[in-house]
CSV table of C-alpha atoms in Angstrom, one decimal:
chain,number,residue,atom,x,y,z
B,1,UNK,CA,5.2,-18.1,-10.7
B,2,UNK,CA,6.2,-20.4,-7.9
B,3,UNK,CA,6.6,-18.9,-4.4
B,4,UNK,CA,8.9,-20.1,-1.6
B,5,UNK,CA,7.7,-19.8,2.0
B,6,UNK,CA,10.3,-19.4,4.7
B,7,UNK,CA,8.9,-19.8,8.2
B,8,UNK,CA,11.0,-18.9,11.2
B,9,UNK,CA,9.6,-20.3,14.5
B,10,UNK,CA,10.6,-21.5,17.9
B,11,UNK,CA,11.3,-25.2,18.5
B,12,UNK,CA,8.2,-25.8,20.5
B,13,UNK,CA,6.0,-24.7,17.5
B,14,UNK,CA,7.5,-27.0,14.9
B,15,UNK,CA,5.1,-29.9,15.5
B,16,UNK,CA,2.1,-27.6,15.4
B,17,UNK,CA,3.1,-26.0,12.1
B,18,UNK,CA,4.2,-29.2,10.6
B,19,UNK,CA,0.8,-30.8,11.4
B,20,UNK,CA,-0.9,-27.7,9.9
B,21,UNK,CA,1.0,-28.0,6.7
B,22,UNK,CA,0.4,-31.8,6.4
B,23,UNK,CA,-3.3,-31.2,6.6
B,24,UNK,CA,-2.9,-29.0,3.5
B,25,UNK,CA,-0.9,-31.7,1.7
B,26,UNK,CA,2.4,-29.7,2.0
B,27,UNK,CA,4.9,-32.4,3.0
B,28,UNK,CA,8.0,-31.4,1.1
B,29,UNK,CA,9.3,-29.1,3.8
B,30,UNK,CA,13.0,-28.5,4.5
B,31,UNK,CA,13.8,-27.8,8.2
B,32,UNK,CA,16.9,-26.0,9.3
B,33,UNK,CA,17.7,-25.9,13.0
B,34,UNK,CA,19.8,-23.3,14.9
B,35,UNK,CA,19.8,-23.4,18.7
B,36,UNK,CA,16.0,-23.1,19.6
B,37,UNK,CA,14.9,-21.7,16.2
B,38,UNK,CA,13.7,-23.6,13.2
B,39,UNK,CA,13.6,-22.4,9.6
B,40,UNK,CA,11.0,-24.3,7.5
B,41,UNK,CA,11.2,-23.9,3.7
B,42,UNK,CA,8.8,-25.1,1.1
B,43,UNK,CA,7.3,-24.1,-2.3
B,44,UNK,CA,3.8,-23.2,-3.2
B,45,UNK,CA,2.1,-22.4,-6.6
B,46,UNK,CA,0.4,-19.1,-7.2
B,47,UNK,CA,-3.1,-20.3,-6.8
B,48,UNK,CA,-2.4,-21.4,-3.2
B,49,UNK,CA,-0.3,-18.5,-1.9
B,50,UNK,CA,-3.1,-16.1,-0.7
B,51,UNK,CA,-5.2,-18.9,1.0
B,52,UNK,CA,-2.2,-20.5,2.7
B,53,UNK,CA,-0.9,-17.2,4.0
B,54,UNK,CA,-4.3,-16.3,5.3
B,55,UNK,CA,-4.6,-19.7,7.1
B,56,UNK,CA,-1.1,-19.3,8.6
B,57,UNK,CA,-2.1,-15.8,9.9
B,58,UNK,CA,-5.3,-17.3,11.5
B,59,UNK,CA,-3.0,-19.9,13.1
B,60,UNK,CA,-1.1,-17.0,14.7
B,61,UNK,CA,2.1,-17.1,12.6
B,62,UNK,CA,3.4,-13.6,12.1
B,63,UNK,CA,0.9,-12.3,14.7
B,64,UNK,CA,1.6,-13.9,18.0
B,65,UNK,CA,4.6,-16.1,17.2
B,66,UNK,CA,7.3,-16.5,14.5
B,67,UNK,CA,7.7,-14.9,11.1
B,68,UNK,CA,6.8,-15.9,7.6
B,69,UNK,CA,8.6,-14.6,4.4
B,70,UNK,CA,7.3,-15.2,0.8
B,71,UNK,CA,9.9,-15.2,-1.9
B,72,UNK,CA,9.2,-15.2,-5.7
B,73,UNK,CA,11.0,-17.8,-7.7
B,74,UNK,CA,11.6,-17.1,-11.4
B,75,UNK,CA,12.5,-20.7,-12.1
B,76,UNK,CA,12.6,-23.9,-10.1
B,77,UNK,CA,13.6,-27.5,-10.7
B,78,UNK,CA,12.1,-30.0,-10.4
B,79,UNK,CA,9.3,-28.3,-12.2
B,80,UNK,CA,6.3,-27.5,-10.1
B,81,UNK,CA,3.0,-27.6,-12.0
B,82,UNK,CA,1.7,-24.1,-11.8
B,83,UNK,CA,-2.0,-24.7,-12.5
B,84,UNK,CA,-3.9,-27.8,-11.7
B,85,UNK,CA,-7.1,-26.2,-12.9
B,86,UNK,CA,-8.2,-23.0,-14.6
B,87,UNK,CA,-7.3,-20.0,-12.4
B,88,UNK,CA,-10.2,-18.4,-10.7
B,89,UNK,CA,-11.0,-14.8,-10.0
B,90,UNK,CA,-9.3,-14.9,-6.6
B,91,UNK,CA,-5.9,-15.9,-7.9
B,92,UNK,CA,-3.7,-12.8,-7.2
B,93,UNK,CA,-0.7,-11.6,-5.3
B,94,UNK,CA,-1.0,-11.6,-1.6
B,95,UNK,CA,-2.3,-8.5,0.1
B,96,UNK,CA,1.1,-7.8,1.6
B,97,UNK,CA,2.8,-7.9,-1.8
B,98,UNK,CA,0.2,-5.6,-3.3
B,99,UNK,CA,0.5,-3.2,-0.4
B,100,UNK,CA,4.3,-2.9,-0.7
B,101,UNK,CA,3.9,-2.1,-4.4
B,102,UNK,CA,1.2,0.4,-3.9
B,103,UNK,CA,2.9,2.2,-1.1
B,104,UNK,CA,5.9,2.8,-3.3
B,105,UNK,CA,3.7,4.5,-5.9
B,106,UNK,CA,1.7,6.6,-3.4
B,107,UNK,CA,4.3,8.8,-1.7
B,108,UNK,CA,5.6,12.1,-3.1
B,109,UNK,CA,9.3,11.7,-3.6
B,110,UNK,CA,11.9,13.6,-5.5
B,111,UNK,CA,11.6,11.2,-8.4
B,112,UNK,CA,7.8,11.5,-8.3
B,113,UNK,CA,8.1,15.3,-8.6
B,114,UNK,CA,10.6,15.1,-11.4
B,115,UNK,CA,8.4,12.7,-13.4
B,116,UNK,CA,5.5,15.0,-12.8
B,117,UNK,CA,7.4,18.1,-13.9
B,118,UNK,CA,8.7,16.3,-17.0
B,119,UNK,CA,5.2,15.0,-18.0
B,120,UNK,CA,3.6,18.4,-17.5
B,121,UNK,CA,6.3,20.1,-19.6
B,122,UNK,CA,5.9,17.5,-22.4
B,123,UNK,CA,2.1,17.8,-22.3
B,124,UNK,CA,2.3,21.6,-22.4
B,125,UNK,CA,4.5,21.5,-25.5
B,126,UNK,CA,2.2,19.0,-27.2
B,127,UNK,CA,-0.9,21.0,-26.4
B,128,UNK,CA,0.6,24.3,-27.5
B,129,UNK,CA,1.9,22.9,-30.8
B,130,UNK,CA,-1.0,20.5,-31.5
B,131,UNK,CA,1.3,17.4,-31.2
B,132,UNK,CA,-0.5,14.2,-30.5
B,133,UNK,CA,2.8,12.3,-30.0
B,134,UNK,CA,3.9,14.7,-27.3
B,135,UNK,CA,0.6,14.4,-25.5
B,136,UNK,CA,0.8,10.6,-25.5
B,137,UNK,CA,4.4,10.8,-24.3
B,138,UNK,CA,3.3,12.9,-21.4
B,139,UNK,CA,0.8,10.2,-20.4
B,140,UNK,CA,3.5,7.6,-20.3
B,141,UNK,CA,5.7,9.7,-17.9
B,142,UNK,CA,2.9,10.9,-15.7
B,143,UNK,CA,2.9,9.4,-12.1
B,144,UNK,CA,-0.7,10.6,-11.2
B,145,UNK,CA,-2.1,7.0,-11.3
B,146,UNK,CA,0.0,6.0,-8.2
B,147,UNK,CA,-1.8,8.0,-5.5
B,148,UNK,CA,-5.2,7.1,-7.0
B,149,UNK,CA,-4.3,3.4,-6.7
B,150,UNK,CA,-3.1,4.0,-3.2
B,151,UNK,CA,-6.4,5.6,-2.2
B,152,UNK,CA,-8.4,2.7,-3.8
B,153,UNK,CA,-6.3,0.0,-2.1
B,154,UNK,CA,-6.6,1.9,1.2
B,155,UNK,CA,-10.3,1.8,0.9
B,156,UNK,CA,-10.5,-2.0,0.4
B,157,UNK,CA,-8.0,-2.9,3.2
B,158,UNK,CA,-9.5,-0.3,5.6
B,159,UNK,CA,-6.3,1.7,6.0
B,160,UNK,CA,-7.3,5.3,6.7
B,161,UNK,CA,-3.7,6.5,6.9
B,162,UNK,CA,-3.0,5.2,3.4
B,163,UNK,CA,-6.2,6.7,2.1
B,164,UNK,CA,-5.5,10.2,3.5
B,165,UNK,CA,-1.9,10.1,2.4
B,166,UNK,CA,-2.9,9.1,-1.2
B,167,UNK,CA,-5.7,11.7,-1.3
B,168,UNK,CA,-3.4,14.5,-0.1
B,169,UNK,CA,-0.6,13.5,-2.5
B,170,UNK,CA,-3.0,13.3,-5.5
B,171,UNK,CA,-4.4,16.7,-4.7
B,172,UNK,CA,-0.9,18.2,-4.4
B,173,UNK,CA,0.1,16.6,-7.7
B,174,UNK,CA,-3.0,17.9,-9.5
B,175,UNK,CA,-2.4,21.5,-8.2
B,176,UNK,CA,1.3,21.3,-9.2
B,177,UNK,CA,0.2,20.1,-12.7
B,178,UNK,CA,-2.3,22.9,-13.0
B,179,UNK,CA,0.3,25.4,-11.8
B,180,UNK,CA,2.9,24.1,-14.3
B,181,UNK,CA,0.4,24.4,-17.1
B,182,UNK,CA,-0.4,27.9,-16.0
B,183,UNK,CA,3.2,29.0,-16.0
B,184,UNK,CA,3.9,27.3,-19.3
B,185,UNK,CA,1.1,29.5,-20.7
B,186,UNK,CA,3.5,32.5,-20.3
B,187,UNK,CA,6.0,30.8,-22.6
B,188,UNK,CA,3.5,30.7,-25.5
B,189,UNK,CA,1.5,33.7,-24.6
B,190,UNK,CA,3.0,36.0,-27.2
B,191,UNK,CA,2.6,33.5,-30.1
B,192,UNK,CA,-0.9,32.4,-29.2
B,193,UNK,CA,-2.6,33.7,-32.4
B,194,UNK,CA,0.2,32.3,-34.6
B,195,UNK,CA,-0.2,28.9,-33.0
B,196,UNK,CA,-3.9,29.1,-33.5
B,197,UNK,CA,-4.8,28.9,-29.8
B,198,UNK,CA,-6.8,27.0,-28.7
B,199,UNK,CA,-5.3,24.3,-30.8
B,200,UNK,CA,-7.4,21.2,-31.7
B,201,UNK,CA,-5.6,19.3,-28.9
B,202,UNK,CA,-6.6,22.0,-26.5
B,203,UNK,CA,-10.1,22.5,-27.8
B,204,UNK,CA,-11.1,18.9,-27.8
B,205,UNK,CA,-10.4,18.7,-24.0
B,206,UNK,CA,-12.8,21.6,-23.5
B,207,UNK,CA,-15.9,19.9,-25.0
B,208,UNK,CA,-18.7,18.5,-22.8
B,209,UNK,CA,-19.1,15.5,-25.0
B,210,UNK,CA,-15.6,14.4,-23.9
B,211,UNK,CA,-16.9,14.1,-20.4
B,212,UNK,CA,-19.2,11.2,-21.4
B,213,UNK,CA,-16.4,9.4,-23.3
B,214,UNK,CA,-14.1,10.1,-20.4
B,215,UNK,CA,-16.5,8.2,-18.1
B,216,UNK,CA,-16.3,5.1,-20.3
B,217,UNK,CA,-12.5,5.2,-20.8
B,218,UNK,CA,-11.8,5.9,-17.1
B,219,UNK,CA,-14.1,3.1,-15.9
B,220,UNK,CA,-12.2,0.7,-18.2
B,221,UNK,CA,-8.9,2.1,-17.0
B,222,UNK,CA,-10.0,1.5,-13.3
B,223,UNK,CA,-10.6,-2.1,-14.1
B,224,UNK,CA,-7.3,-2.4,-15.9
B,225,UNK,CA,-5.2,-0.9,-13.2
B,226,UNK,CA,-6.8,-3.1,-10.4
B,227,UNK,CA,-6.3,-6.3,-12.4
B,228,UNK,CA,-2.7,-5.3,-13.3
B,229,UNK,CA,-1.7,-4.5,-9.7
B,230,UNK,CA,-3.2,-7.7,-8.3
B,231,UNK,CA,-1.7,-9.8,-10.9
B,232,UNK,CA,1.8,-8.2,-10.6
B,233,UNK,CA,1.6,-7.1,-14.3
B,234,UNK,CA,3.2,-3.7,-13.7
B,235,UNK,CA,3.9,-3.3,-17.4
B,236,UNK,CA,0.2,-3.2,-18.2
B,237,UNK,CA,-0.1,0.0,-16.2
B,238,UNK,CA,1.7,1.8,-19.1
B,239,UNK,CA,-1.3,1.2,-21.4
B,240,UNK,CA,-3.7,2.0,-18.6
B,241,UNK,CA,-1.9,5.3,-18.0
B,242,UNK,CA,-2.3,6.3,-21.7
B,243,UNK,CA,-6.0,5.5,-21.7
B,244,UNK,CA,-6.8,7.2,-18.4
B,245,UNK,CA,-5.6,10.7,-19.7
B,246,UNK,CA,-5.3,12.3,-16.3
B,247,UNK,CA,-2.4,14.8,-16.8
B,248,UNK,CA,-3.0,16.5,-20.1
B,249,UNK,CA,-6.4,17.9,-19.2
B,250,UNK,CA,-5.1,19.4,-16.0
B,251,UNK,CA,-2.2,21.0,-17.9
B,252,UNK,CA,-4.6,22.3,-20.5
B,253,UNK,CA,-6.8,23.8,-17.9
B,254,UNK,CA,-3.8,25.9,-16.6
B,255,UNK,CA,-2.8,27.0,-20.0
B,256,UNK,CA,-6.3,28.0,-21.0
B,257,UNK,CA,-6.9,30.0,-17.8
B,258,UNK,CA,-3.6,31.8,-18.3
B,259,UNK,CA,-4.4,32.7,-21.9
B,260,UNK,CA,-7.9,33.7,-20.9
B,261,UNK,CA,-6.5,36.2,-18.3
B,262,UNK,CA,-3.5,37.6,-20.1
B,263,UNK,CA,-4.3,36.9,-23.8
B,264,UNK,CA,-6.8,39.8,-24.2
B,265,UNK,CA,-4.3,42.2,-22.6
B,266,UNK,CA,-1.7,41.5,-25.2
B,267,UNK,CA,-3.6,40.6,-28.3
B,268,UNK,CA,-6.9,42.3,-27.7
B,269,UNK,CA,-10.4,40.9,-27.1
B,270,UNK,CA,-10.9,40.4,-30.8
B,271,UNK,CA,-8.1,37.9,-31.0
B,272,UNK,CA,-8.8,36.1,-27.7
B,273,UNK,CA,-12.2,35.3,-26.4
B,274,UNK,CA,-11.7,35.3,-22.6
B,275,UNK,CA,-15.0,33.5,-21.9
B,276,UNK,CA,-14.2,30.6,-24.3
B,277,UNK,CA,-10.8,30.1,-22.8
B,278,UNK,CA,-12.2,30.0,-19.3
B,279,UNK,CA,-14.9,27.6,-20.4
B,280,UNK,CA,-12.3,25.3,-22.1
B,281,UNK,CA,-10.1,25.4,-18.9
B,282,UNK,CA,-13.0,24.5,-16.6
B,283,UNK,CA,-14.2,21.6,-18.8
B,284,UNK,CA,-10.6,20.3,-19.0
B,285,UNK,CA,-10.1,20.3,-15.3
B,286,UNK,CA,-13.6,18.7,-14.8
B,287,UNK,CA,-12.5,16.0,-17.2
B,288,UNK,CA,-9.6,15.1,-15.0
B,289,UNK,CA,-11.8,15.0,-11.9
B,290,UNK,CA,-14.4,12.8,-13.6
B,291,UNK,CA,-11.7,10.4,-14.8
B,292,UNK,CA,-10.3,10.1,-11.3
B,293,UNK,CA,-13.8,9.5,-9.8
B,294,UNK,CA,-14.6,6.8,-12.3
B,295,UNK,CA,-11.2,5.1,-11.8
B,296,UNK,CA,-11.7,5.0,-8.1
B,297,UNK,CA,-15.2,3.4,-8.4
B,298,UNK,CA,-14.2,0.8,-11.0
B,299,UNK,CA,-11.0,0.0,-9.2
B,300,UNK,CA,-12.7,-0.6,-5.9
B,301,UNK,CA,-15.3,-2.9,-7.5
B,302,UNK,CA,-12.6,-4.9,-9.2
B,303,UNK,CA,-10.7,-5.2,-5.9
B,304,UNK,CA,-13.9,-6.6,-4.3
B,305,UNK,CA,-14.3,-9.1,-7.2
B,306,UNK,CA,-10.7,-10.2,-6.7
B,307,UNK,CA,-11.5,-10.8,-3.0
B,308,UNK,CA,-9.0,-8.2,-1.7
B,309,UNK,CA,-9.8,-8.0,2.1
B,310,UNK,CA,-8.3,-6.1,5.0
B,311,UNK,CA,-5.0,-7.5,6.3
B,312,UNK,CA,-6.2,-7.4,9.9
B,313,UNK,CA,-9.6,-9.0,9.1
B,314,UNK,CA,-10.8,-11.1,12.1
B,315,UNK,CA,-7.7,-10.2,14.0
B,316,UNK,CA,-7.5,-8.0,17.1
B,317,UNK,CA,-3.7,-8.4,17.4
B,318,UNK,CA,-2.9,-5.2,15.5
B,319,UNK,CA,-5.2,-3.2,17.7
B,320,UNK,CA,-3.7,-4.8,20.8
B,321,UNK,CA,-0.2,-3.8,19.7
B,322,UNK,CA,-1.4,-0.2,19.3
B,323,UNK,CA,-2.9,-0.2,22.8
B,324,UNK,CA,0.2,-1.7,24.3
B,325,UNK,CA,2.4,1.0,22.7
B,326,UNK,CA,0.2,3.6,24.2
B,327,UNK,CA,0.8,2.0,27.6
B,328,UNK,CA,4.6,2.6,27.1
B,329,UNK,CA,5.4,-1.0,26.2
B,330,UNK,CA,7.2,-2.4,23.2
B,331,UNK,CA,7.3,-5.9,21.8
B,332,UNK,CA,9.6,-8.3,19.9
B,333,UNK,CA,9.4,-11.9,18.8
B,334,UNK,CA,12.7,-13.5,19.9
B,335,UNK,CA,12.2,-14.5,23.5
B,336,UNK,CA,9.9,-16.9,25.4
B,337,UNK,CA,6.9,-15.5,27.3
B,338,UNK,CA,4.8,-17.2,29.9
B,339,UNK,CA,2.1,-16.4,32.5
B,340,UNK,CA,4.6,-16.0,35.4
B,341,UNK,CA,6.6,-13.5,33.3
B,342,UNK,CA,3.3,-11.6,32.6
B,343,UNK,CA,2.5,-11.4,36.3
B,344,UNK,CA,6.0,-10.1,37.0
B,345,UNK,CA,5.7,-7.6,34.1
B,346,UNK,CA,2.5,-6.2,35.8
B,347,UNK,CA,4.3,-5.8,39.1
B,348,UNK,CA,7.3,-4.2,37.6
B,349,UNK,CA,5.2,-1.7,35.7
B,350,UNK,CA,2.8,-0.9,38.5
B,351,UNK,CA,5.3,1.4,40.3
B,352,UNK,CA,5.5,3.6,37.2
B,353,UNK,CA,1.8,4.5,37.4
B,354,UNK,CA,0.9,2.3,34.5
B,355,UNK,CA,-2.6,2.1,33.2
B,356,UNK,CA,-1.9,-1.4,31.9
B,357,UNK,CA,-4.5,-3.2,34.0
B,358,UNK,CA,-7.5,-0.8,33.8
B,359,UNK,CA,-7.2,0.1,30.2
B,360,UNK,CA,-5.8,-3.0,28.7
B,361,UNK,CA,-7.6,-5.7,30.7
B,362,UNK,CA,-8.8,-7.2,27.4
B,363,UNK,CA,-5.2,-7.6,26.2
B,364,UNK,CA,-4.0,-9.0,29.5
B,365,UNK,CA,-6.8,-11.5,29.6
B,366,UNK,CA,-6.1,-12.5,26.0
B,367,UNK,CA,-2.5,-13.1,26.7
B,368,UNK,CA,-3.2,-15.0,29.9
B,369,UNK,CA,-5.7,-17.3,28.2
B,370,UNK,CA,-3.8,-17.9,25.0
B,371,UNK,CA,-1.7,-21.0,24.7
B,372,UNK,CA,-0.1,-19.8,21.5
B,373,UNK,CA,1.7,-16.8,22.9
B,374,UNK,CA,5.0,-18.3,23.9
B,375,UNK,CA,7.4,-16.3,21.9
B,376,UNK,CA,6.0,-12.9,22.8
B,377,UNK,CA,8.0,-10.8,25.3
B,378,UNK,CA,7.7,-7.1,26.3
B,379,UNK,CA,10.6,-4.7,27.0
B,380,UNK,CA,9.8,-2.1,29.6
B,381,UNK,CA,11.0,1.4,28.8
B,382,UNK,CA,13.0,2.9,31.6
B,383,UNK,CA,14.6,-0.2,33.0
B,384,UNK,CA,18.4,-0.2,33.4
B,385,UNK,CA,18.8,-3.1,30.9
B,386,UNK,CA,16.8,-5.2,28.4
B,387,UNK,CA,17.7,-8.6,29.7
B,388,UNK,CA,15.0,-11.3,29.2
B,389,UNK,CA,12.3,-11.6,31.8
B,390,UNK,CA,12.6,-14.8,33.8
B,391,UNK,CA,11.2,-16.3,36.9
B,392,UNK,CA,11.2,-13.8,39.8
B,393,UNK,CA,12.8,-16.3,42.2
B,394,UNK,CA,15.7,-16.8,39.8
B,395,UNK,CA,16.6,-13.0,39.7
B,396,UNK,CA,18.9,-11.6,42.3
B,397,UNK,CA,17.8,-8.4,44.0
B,398,UNK,CA,19.1,-5.3,42.2
B,399,UNK,CA,18.9,-1.9,43.6
B,400,UNK,CA,16.0,0.0,41.9
B,401,UNK,CA,14.2,-3.1,40.6
B,402,UNK,CA,11.3,-4.8,42.4
């Protein structure tokens, strides 16, 4: 797939970016001009996207000035040769593209809950009636792989918030799955002996030998899910979801625990062995936990092999923005910024008891010494308007302003 880069920058940055692109043999650049803003458009093949975006970030584009957008092109003429050599292990989607996909799979939404409920009900019916087809169908519908993938990706990009959100949502989803299986046990409780509970589909998930096979299958599934998401092959996740087998064991655990508690009360201890049902339920839930652990380990290793690195690697900008927000400042990228305006900003903010100078001296020093920060401007909360900051001598005195 060919990607189209769209770079939006100020007029005084065009020469620098053009020289940067020329050094990387990117000369077929379209430049559109509007007032003091330039839009630069060019195409890049898959194998160069991640490296080029990383280099542009190091230059400061998207961090301290301008904006860069990456658009996927399904077809393009004249034809751009996709591969000049055999693709290496580092050829993948950009980190930002992967993050957008993963975040959409991590959060618990109404659709997520409906898919989870539907999958749990299908699995319960398949386990109760010994239907292999129904159990496989439940694996296709199950959304449990999404939060696991979010946790793994959060680990490799050093995003604690994504990790915590994914872990919490996966735990909630597992508990809901177990509870759904437990409640479905009441539906089949009266017909347990006629259905031959535990059925072969239920019993096979309660054997310790399956834990060993689960380790092998889950490890392979972790590799598959990591490669699929980094390559943008979302359709491959369907096969991975089937092989991982996360949801049916959790549903089976709830059904077995239910039958172990209430089965002897209805059918007697001769018909229902409470200890065996509890044993099957415990092994089934353990199988789910073992599968998740193996997927996480294998997925993280694969991400490391594919050279997935933190977005803010070697960049203090994102930490600086966080500190500035804590000081009561906000930022945007559409106005010029210079050292005189920075000094005026400090004076205007001093009468509000700001801690800008003591706590953010590193940031102030960085901004003062950086020659690249000329599109960065700060709006001060509490001012009567948000007009651009200009030279102090050019501003008429206004009541209430320094």
